[in-house]
mmCIF file of C-alpha atoms (C1' of nucleotides) in Angstrom:
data_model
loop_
_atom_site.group_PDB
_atom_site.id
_atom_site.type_symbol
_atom_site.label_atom_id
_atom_site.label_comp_id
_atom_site.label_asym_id
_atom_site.label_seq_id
_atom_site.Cartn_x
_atom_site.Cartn_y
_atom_site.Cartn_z
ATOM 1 C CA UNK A 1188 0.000 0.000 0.000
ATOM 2 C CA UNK A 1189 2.886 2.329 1.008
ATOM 3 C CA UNK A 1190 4.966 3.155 -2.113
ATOM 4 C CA UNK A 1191 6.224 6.604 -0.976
ATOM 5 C CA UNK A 1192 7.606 7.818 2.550
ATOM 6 C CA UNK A 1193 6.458 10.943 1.930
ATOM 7 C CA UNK A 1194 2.987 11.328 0.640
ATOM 8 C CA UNK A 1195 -0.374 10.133 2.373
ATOM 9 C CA UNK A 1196 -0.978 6.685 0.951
ATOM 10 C CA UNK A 1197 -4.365 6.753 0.252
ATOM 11 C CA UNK A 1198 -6.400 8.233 -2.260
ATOM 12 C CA UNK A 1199 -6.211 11.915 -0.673
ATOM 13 C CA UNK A 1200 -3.194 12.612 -2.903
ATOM 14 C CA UNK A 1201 -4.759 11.860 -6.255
ATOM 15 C CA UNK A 1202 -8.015 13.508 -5.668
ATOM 16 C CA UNK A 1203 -5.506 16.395 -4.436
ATOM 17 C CA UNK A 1204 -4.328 16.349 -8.271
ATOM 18 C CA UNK A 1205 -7.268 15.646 -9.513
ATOM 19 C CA UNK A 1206 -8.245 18.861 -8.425
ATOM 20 C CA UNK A 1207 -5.609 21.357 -8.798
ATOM 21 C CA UNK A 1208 -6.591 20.123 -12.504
ATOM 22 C CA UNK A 1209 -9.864 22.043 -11.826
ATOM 23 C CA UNK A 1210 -10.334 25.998 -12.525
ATOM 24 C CA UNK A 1211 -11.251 27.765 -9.959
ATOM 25 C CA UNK A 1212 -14.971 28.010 -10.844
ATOM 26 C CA UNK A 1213 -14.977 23.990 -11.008
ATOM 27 C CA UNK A 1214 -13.143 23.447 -7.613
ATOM 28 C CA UNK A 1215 -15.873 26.114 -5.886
ATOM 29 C CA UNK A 1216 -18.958 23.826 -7.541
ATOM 30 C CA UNK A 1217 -17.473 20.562 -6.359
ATOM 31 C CA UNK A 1218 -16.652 21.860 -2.767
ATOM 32 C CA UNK A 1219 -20.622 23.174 -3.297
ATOM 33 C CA UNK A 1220 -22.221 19.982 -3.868
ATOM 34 C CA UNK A 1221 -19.883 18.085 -0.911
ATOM 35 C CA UNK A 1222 -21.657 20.612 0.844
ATOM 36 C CA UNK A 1223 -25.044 19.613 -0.096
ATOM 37 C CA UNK A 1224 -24.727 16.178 1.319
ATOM 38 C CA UNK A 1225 -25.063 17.596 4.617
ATOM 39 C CA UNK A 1226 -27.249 20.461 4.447
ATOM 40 C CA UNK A 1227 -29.864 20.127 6.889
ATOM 41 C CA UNK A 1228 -32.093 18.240 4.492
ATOM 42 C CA UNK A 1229 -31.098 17.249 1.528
ATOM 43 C CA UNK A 1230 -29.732 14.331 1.953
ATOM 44 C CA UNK A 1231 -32.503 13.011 3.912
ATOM 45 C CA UNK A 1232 -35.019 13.950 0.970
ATOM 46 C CA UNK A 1233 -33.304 12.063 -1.500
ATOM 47 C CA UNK A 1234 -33.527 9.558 0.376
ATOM 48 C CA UNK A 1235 -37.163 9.430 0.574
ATOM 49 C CA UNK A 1236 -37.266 9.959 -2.511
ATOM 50 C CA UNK A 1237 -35.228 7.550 -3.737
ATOM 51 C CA UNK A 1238 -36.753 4.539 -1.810
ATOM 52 C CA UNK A 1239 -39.998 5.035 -3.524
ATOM 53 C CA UNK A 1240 -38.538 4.482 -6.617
ATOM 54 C CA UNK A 1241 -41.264 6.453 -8.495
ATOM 55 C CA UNK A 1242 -41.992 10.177 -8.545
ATOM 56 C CA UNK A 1243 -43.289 11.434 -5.277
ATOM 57 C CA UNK A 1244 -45.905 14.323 -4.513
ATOM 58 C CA UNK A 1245 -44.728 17.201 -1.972
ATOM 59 C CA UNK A 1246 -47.014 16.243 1.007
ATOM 60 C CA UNK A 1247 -45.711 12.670 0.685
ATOM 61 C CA UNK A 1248 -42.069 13.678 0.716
ATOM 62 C CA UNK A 1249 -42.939 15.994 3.890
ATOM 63 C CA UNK A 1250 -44.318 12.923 5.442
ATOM 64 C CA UNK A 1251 -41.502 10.912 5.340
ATOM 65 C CA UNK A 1252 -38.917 13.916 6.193
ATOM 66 C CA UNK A 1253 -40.031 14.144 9.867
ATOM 67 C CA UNK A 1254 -39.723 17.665 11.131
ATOM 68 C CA UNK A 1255 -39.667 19.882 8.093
ATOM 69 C CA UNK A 1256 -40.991 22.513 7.364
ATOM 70 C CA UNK A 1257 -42.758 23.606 4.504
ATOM 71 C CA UNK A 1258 -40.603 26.678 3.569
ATOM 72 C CA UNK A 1259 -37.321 24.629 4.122
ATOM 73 C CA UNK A 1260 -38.697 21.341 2.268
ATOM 74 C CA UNK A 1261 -39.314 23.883 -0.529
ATOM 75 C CA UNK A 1262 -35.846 25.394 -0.458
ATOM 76 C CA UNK A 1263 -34.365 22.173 -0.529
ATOM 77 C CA UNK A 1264 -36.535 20.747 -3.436
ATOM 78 C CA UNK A 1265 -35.545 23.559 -5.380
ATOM 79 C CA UNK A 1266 -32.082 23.051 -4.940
ATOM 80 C CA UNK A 1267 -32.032 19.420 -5.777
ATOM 81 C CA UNK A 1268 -34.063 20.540 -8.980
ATOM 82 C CA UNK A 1269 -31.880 22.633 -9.885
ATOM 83 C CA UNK A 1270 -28.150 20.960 -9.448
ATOM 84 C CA UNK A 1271 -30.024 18.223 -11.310
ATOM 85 C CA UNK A 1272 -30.310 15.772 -8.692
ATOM 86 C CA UNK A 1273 -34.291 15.257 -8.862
ATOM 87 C CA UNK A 1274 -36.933 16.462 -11.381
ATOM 88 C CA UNK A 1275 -40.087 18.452 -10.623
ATOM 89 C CA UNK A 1276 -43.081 18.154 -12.833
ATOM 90 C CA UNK A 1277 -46.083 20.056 -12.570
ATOM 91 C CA UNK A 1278 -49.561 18.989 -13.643
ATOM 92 C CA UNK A 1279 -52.040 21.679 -14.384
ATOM 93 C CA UNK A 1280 -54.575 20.254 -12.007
ATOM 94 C CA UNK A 1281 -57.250 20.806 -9.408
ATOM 95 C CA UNK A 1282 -56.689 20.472 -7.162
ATOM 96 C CA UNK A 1283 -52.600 21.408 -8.100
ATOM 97 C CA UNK A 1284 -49.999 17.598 -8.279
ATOM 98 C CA UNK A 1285 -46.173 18.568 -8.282
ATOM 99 C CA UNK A 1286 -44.526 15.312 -8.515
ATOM 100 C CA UNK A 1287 -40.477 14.599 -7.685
ATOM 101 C CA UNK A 1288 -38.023 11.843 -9.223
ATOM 102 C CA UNK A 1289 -34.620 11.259 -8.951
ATOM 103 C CA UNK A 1290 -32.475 11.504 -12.049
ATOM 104 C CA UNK A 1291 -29.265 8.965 -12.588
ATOM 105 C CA UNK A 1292 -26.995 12.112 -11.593
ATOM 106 C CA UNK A 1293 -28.711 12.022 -8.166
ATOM 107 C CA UNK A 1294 -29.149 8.601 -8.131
ATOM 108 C CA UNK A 1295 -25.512 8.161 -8.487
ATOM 109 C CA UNK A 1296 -25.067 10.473 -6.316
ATOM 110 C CA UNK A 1297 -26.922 8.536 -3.160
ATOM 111 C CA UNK A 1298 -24.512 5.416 -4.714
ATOM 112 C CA UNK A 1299 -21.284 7.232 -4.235
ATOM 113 C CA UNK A 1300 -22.251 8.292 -0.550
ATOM 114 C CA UNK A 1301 -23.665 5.328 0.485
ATOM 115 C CA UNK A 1302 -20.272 3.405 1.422
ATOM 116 C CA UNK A 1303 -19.031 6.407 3.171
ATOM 117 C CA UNK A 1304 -22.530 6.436 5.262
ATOM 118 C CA UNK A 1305 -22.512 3.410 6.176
ATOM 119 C CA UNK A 1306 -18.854 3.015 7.438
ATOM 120 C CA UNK A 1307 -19.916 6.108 9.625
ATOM 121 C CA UNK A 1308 -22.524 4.670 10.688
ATOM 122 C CA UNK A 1309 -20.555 1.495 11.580
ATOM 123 C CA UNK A 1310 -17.997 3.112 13.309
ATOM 124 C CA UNK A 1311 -20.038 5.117 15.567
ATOM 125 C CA UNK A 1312 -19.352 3.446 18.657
ATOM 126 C CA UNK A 1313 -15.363 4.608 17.901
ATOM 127 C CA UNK A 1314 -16.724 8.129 17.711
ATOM 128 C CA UNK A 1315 -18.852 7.898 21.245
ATOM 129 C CA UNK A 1316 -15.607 6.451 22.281
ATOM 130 C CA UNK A 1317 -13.512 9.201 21.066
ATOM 131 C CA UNK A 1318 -15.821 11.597 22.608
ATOM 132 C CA UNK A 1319 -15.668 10.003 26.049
ATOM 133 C CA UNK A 1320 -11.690 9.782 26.052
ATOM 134 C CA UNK A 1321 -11.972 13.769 24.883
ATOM 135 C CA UNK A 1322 -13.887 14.423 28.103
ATOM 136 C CA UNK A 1323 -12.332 12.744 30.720
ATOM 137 C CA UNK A 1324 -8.815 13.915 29.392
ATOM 138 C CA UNK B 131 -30.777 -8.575 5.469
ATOM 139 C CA UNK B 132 -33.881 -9.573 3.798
ATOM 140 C CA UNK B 133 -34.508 -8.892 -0.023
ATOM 141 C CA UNK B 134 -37.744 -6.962 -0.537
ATOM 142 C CA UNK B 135 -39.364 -6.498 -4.050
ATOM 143 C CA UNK B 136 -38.907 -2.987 -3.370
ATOM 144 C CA UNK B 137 -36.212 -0.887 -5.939
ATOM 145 C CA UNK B 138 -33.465 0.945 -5.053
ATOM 146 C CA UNK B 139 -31.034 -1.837 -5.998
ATOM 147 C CA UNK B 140 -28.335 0.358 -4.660
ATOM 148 C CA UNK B 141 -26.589 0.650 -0.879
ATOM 149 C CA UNK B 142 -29.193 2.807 0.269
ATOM 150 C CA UNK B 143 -31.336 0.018 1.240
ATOM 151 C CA UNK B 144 -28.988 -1.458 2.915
ATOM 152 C CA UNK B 145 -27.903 1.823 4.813
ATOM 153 C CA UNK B 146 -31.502 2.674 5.612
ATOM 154 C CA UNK B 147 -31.386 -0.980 7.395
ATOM 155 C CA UNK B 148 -28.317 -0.861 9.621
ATOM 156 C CA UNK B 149 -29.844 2.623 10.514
ATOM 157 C CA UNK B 150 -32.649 1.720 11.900
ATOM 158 C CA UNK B 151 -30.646 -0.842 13.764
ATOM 159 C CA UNK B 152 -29.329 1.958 15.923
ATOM 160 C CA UNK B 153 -29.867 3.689 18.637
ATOM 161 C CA UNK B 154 -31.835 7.440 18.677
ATOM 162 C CA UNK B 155 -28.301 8.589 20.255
ATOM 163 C CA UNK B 156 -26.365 6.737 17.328
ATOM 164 C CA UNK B 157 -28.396 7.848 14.751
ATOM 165 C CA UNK B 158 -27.684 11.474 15.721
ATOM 166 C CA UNK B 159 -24.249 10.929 16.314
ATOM 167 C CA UNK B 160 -23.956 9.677 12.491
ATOM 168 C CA UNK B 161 -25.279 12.588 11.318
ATOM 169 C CA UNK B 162 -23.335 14.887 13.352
ATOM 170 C CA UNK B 163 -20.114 13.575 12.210
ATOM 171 C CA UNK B 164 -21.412 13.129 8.280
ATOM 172 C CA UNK B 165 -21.889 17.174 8.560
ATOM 173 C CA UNK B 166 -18.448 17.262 10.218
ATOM 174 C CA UNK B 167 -17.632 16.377 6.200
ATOM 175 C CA UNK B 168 -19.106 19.638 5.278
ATOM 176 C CA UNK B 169 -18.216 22.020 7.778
ATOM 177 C CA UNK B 170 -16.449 24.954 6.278
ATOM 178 C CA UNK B 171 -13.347 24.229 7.265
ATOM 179 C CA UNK B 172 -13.079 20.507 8.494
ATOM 180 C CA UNK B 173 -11.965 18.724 5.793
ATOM 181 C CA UNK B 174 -10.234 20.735 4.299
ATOM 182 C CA UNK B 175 -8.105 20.926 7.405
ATOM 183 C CA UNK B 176 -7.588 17.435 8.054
ATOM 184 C CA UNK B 177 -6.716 16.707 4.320
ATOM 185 C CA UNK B 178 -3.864 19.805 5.113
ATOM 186 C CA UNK B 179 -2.542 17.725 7.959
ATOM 187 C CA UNK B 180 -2.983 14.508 6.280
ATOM 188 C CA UNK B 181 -0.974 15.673 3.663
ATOM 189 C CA UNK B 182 2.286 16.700 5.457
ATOM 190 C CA UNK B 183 1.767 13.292 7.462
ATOM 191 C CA UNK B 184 3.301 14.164 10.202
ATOM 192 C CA UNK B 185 2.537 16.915 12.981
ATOM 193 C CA UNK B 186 1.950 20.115 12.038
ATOM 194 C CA UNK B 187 1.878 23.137 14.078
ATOM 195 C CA UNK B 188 -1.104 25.775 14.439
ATOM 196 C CA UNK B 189 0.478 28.422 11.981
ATOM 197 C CA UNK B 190 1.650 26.367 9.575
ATOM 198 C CA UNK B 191 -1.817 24.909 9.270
ATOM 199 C CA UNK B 192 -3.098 27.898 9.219
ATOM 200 C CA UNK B 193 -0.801 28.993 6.115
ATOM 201 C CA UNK B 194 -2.223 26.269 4.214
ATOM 202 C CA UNK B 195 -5.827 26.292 5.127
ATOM 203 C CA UNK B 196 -6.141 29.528 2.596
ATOM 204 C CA UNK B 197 -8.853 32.437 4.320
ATOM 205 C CA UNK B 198 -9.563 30.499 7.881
ATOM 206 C CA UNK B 199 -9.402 32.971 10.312
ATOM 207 C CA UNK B 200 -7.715 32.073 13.962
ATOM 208 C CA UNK B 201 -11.246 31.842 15.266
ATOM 209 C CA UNK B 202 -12.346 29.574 12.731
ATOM 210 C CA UNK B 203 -9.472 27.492 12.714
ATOM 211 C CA UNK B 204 -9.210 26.745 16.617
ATOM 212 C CA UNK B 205 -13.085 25.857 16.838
ATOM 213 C CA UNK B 206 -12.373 23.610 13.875
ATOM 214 C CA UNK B 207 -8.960 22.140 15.847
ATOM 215 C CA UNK B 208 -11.261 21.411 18.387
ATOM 216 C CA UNK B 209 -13.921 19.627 17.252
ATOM 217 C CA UNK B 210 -11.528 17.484 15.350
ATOM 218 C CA UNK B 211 -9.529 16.655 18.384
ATOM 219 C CA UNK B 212 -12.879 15.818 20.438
ATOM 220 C CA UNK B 213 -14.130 13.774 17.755
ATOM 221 C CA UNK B 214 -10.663 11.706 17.514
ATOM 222 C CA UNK B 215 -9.964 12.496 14.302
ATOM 223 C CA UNK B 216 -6.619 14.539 15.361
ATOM 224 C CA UNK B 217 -4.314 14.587 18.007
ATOM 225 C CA UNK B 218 -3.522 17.572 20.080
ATOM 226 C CA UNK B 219 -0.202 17.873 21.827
ATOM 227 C CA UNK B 220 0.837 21.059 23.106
ATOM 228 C CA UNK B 221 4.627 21.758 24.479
ATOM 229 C CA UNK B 222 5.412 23.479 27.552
ATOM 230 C CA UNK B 223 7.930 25.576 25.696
ATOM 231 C CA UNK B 224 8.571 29.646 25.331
ATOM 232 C CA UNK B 225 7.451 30.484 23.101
ATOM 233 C CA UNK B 226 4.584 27.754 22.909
ATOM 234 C CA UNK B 227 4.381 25.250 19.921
ATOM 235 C CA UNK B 228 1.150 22.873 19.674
ATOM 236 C CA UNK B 229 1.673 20.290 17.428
ATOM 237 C CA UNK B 230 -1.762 17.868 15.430
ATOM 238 C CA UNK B 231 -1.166 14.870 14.134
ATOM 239 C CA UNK B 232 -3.882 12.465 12.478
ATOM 240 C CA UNK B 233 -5.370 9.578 14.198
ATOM 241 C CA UNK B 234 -5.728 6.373 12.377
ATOM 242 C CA UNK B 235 -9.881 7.412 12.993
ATOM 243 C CA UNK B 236 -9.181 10.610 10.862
ATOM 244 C CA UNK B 237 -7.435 8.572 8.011
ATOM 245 C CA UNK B 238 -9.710 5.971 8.038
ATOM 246 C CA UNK B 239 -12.324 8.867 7.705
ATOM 247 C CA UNK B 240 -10.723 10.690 4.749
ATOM 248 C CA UNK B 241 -9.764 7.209 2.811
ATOM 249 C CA UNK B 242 -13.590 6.353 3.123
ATOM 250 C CA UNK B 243 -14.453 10.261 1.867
ATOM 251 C CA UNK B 244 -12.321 10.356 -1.308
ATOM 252 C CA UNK B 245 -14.215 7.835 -3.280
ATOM 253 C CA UNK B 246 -16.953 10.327 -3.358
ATOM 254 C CA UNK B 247 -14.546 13.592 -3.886
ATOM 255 C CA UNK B 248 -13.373 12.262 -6.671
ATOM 256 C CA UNK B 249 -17.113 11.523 -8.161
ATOM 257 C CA UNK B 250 -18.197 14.409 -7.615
ATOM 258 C CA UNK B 251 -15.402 15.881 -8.948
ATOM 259 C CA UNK B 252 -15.434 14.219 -12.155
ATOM 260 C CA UNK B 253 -19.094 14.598 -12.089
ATOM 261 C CA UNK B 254 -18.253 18.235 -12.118
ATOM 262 C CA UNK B 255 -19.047 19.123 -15.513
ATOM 263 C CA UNK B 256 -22.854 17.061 -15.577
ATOM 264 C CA UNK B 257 -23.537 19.797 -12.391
ATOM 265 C CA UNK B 258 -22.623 22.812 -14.519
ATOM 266 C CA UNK B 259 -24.494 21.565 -17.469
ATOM 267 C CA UNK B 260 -27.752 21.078 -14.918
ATOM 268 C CA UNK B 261 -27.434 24.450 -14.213
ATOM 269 C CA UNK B 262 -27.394 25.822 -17.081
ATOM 270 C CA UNK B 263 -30.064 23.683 -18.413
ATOM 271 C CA UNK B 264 -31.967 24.704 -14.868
ATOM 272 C CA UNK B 265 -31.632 28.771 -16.054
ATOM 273 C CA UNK B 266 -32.829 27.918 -19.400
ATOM 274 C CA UNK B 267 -35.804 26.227 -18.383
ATOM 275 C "C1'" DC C 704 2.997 31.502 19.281
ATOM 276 C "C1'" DC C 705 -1.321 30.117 20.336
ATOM 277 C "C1'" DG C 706 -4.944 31.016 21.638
ATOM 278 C "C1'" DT C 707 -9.643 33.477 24.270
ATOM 279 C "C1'" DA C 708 -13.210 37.308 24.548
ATOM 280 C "C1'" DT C 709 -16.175 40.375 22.472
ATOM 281 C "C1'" DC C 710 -18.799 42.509 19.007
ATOM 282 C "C1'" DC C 711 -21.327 42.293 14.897
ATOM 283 C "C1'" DA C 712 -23.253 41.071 10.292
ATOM 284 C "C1'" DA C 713 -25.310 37.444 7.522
ATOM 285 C "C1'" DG C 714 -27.905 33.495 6.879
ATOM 286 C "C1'" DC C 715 -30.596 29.417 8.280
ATOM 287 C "C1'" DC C 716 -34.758 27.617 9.767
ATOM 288 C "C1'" DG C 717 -39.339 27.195 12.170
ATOM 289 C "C1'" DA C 718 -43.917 29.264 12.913
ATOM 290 C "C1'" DT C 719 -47.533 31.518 11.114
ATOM 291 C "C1'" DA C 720 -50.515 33.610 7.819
ATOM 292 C "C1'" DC C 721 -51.998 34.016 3.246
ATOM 293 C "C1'" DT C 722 -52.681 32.776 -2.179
ATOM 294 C "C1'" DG C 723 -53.720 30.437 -6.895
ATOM 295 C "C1'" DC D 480 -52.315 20.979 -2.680
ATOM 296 C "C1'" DA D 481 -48.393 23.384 -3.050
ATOM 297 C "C1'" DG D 482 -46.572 26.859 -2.424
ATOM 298 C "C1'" DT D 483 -45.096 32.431 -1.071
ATOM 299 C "C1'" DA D 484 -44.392 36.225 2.504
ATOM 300 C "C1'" DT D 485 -42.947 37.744 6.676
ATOM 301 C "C1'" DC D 486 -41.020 37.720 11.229
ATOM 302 C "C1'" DG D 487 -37.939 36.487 14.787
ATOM 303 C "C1'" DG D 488 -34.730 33.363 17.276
ATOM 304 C "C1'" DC D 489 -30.594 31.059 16.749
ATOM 305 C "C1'" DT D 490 -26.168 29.817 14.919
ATOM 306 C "C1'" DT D 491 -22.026 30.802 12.118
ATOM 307 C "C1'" DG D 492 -18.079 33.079 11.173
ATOM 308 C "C1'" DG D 493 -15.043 37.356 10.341
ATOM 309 C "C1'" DA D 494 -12.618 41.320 12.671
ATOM 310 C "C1'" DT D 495 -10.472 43.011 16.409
ATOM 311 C "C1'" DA D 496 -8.448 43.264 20.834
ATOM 312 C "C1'" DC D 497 -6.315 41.183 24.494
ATOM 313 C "C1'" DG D 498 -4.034 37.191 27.599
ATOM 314 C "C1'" DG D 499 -0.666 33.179 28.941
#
DNA sequence: CCGTATCCAAGCCGATACTG
DNA sequence: CAGTATCGGCTTGGATACGG
């Protein structure tokens, strides 16, 4: 695994280059949509939305997203629509249907962060550890 | 792990599961340190110190972390070290000289991150073209 | 050198009320 | 049903000044 004594020997130091490949304007978008996976709700609506596996209306989605509000469900909807992670469709309706899919960008998405969830989810009892250590230091 | 005729033939599934395996408290605790990922500064300040692997003292981290303000960058420290993702070691020494280090926790935690960097991005270019597609619509 | 203390501006998010 | 508008509390983070 270690071929170097000097750089980090995982993948840190090619994503590193992989990046200072970027301009400027790329670099800021990519750091932007890290960011996304753990604003407040986004992640957890994809979710939802994604486990239905067909498009979902709005008042279903804030069923399943326990706690959220209207106004932020909204804001975070609109954001997923519009980094092309999920569609919105509008049907010119009485009463008024908005439904919401995932695309494949979003749905690849949710692949590429699953392994990463799920090892922090497995290594959580290292982390309440960690945190117990911290406090009676 | 039981296989449902349900979709999402991806991880999440599986995530969802081992979730709702765990406790209230270690449910919240993987979510706090999946925002950790996100933070402003956190990861990009761990990948600084992971780079140089070996200890690095508060300036020079400070150097390298581009626009973190002394503030920023000691709340950040902080968290890290409580979290056990760096060390802290501070010398009794005039004038004083604190030295972090990465745990193996911390490594372990960036190796499992940069899968995902580097999707996203190389996925870089399908974001800007949602956008633009998003302004046009 | 490595912080802490204080002030302040900006933004997030929930609650509530209202609209097509 | 699916939003928009508005308000207000809370947190975040930069600037600055000061302390060990």
């Amino acid at each position: 695994m270690k071929k170097t004594g000097k750089k980090s020997d995982f993948g840190w130091a090619q994503i590193k280059e992989f990046c200072d490949s970027l301009t400027d304007e790329e670099d800021a978008l990519t750091r932007e949509m890290v960011t996304c996976i753990s604003d407040k709700w986004s992640l957890w609506t994809m979710s939802v939305i994604a486990e239905q596996a067909r498009p979902m209306r709005f008042s279903r989605i804030m069923e399943q997203v326990e706690g959220v509000s209207q106004k932020s469900l909204t804001k975070t909807l609109r954001g997923l629509e519009r980094d092309g992670l999920i569609t919105r469709k509008v049907f010119a309706e009485v009463p008024p249907r908005v439904e919401y899919a995932m695309t494949p960008l979003g749905s690849e998405m949710l692949e590429n962060i699953a392994p990463l969830w799920l090892w922090v989810a497995k290594s959580v009892q290292r982390f309440q550890d960690a945190r117990a250590a911290y406090s009676d230091r």
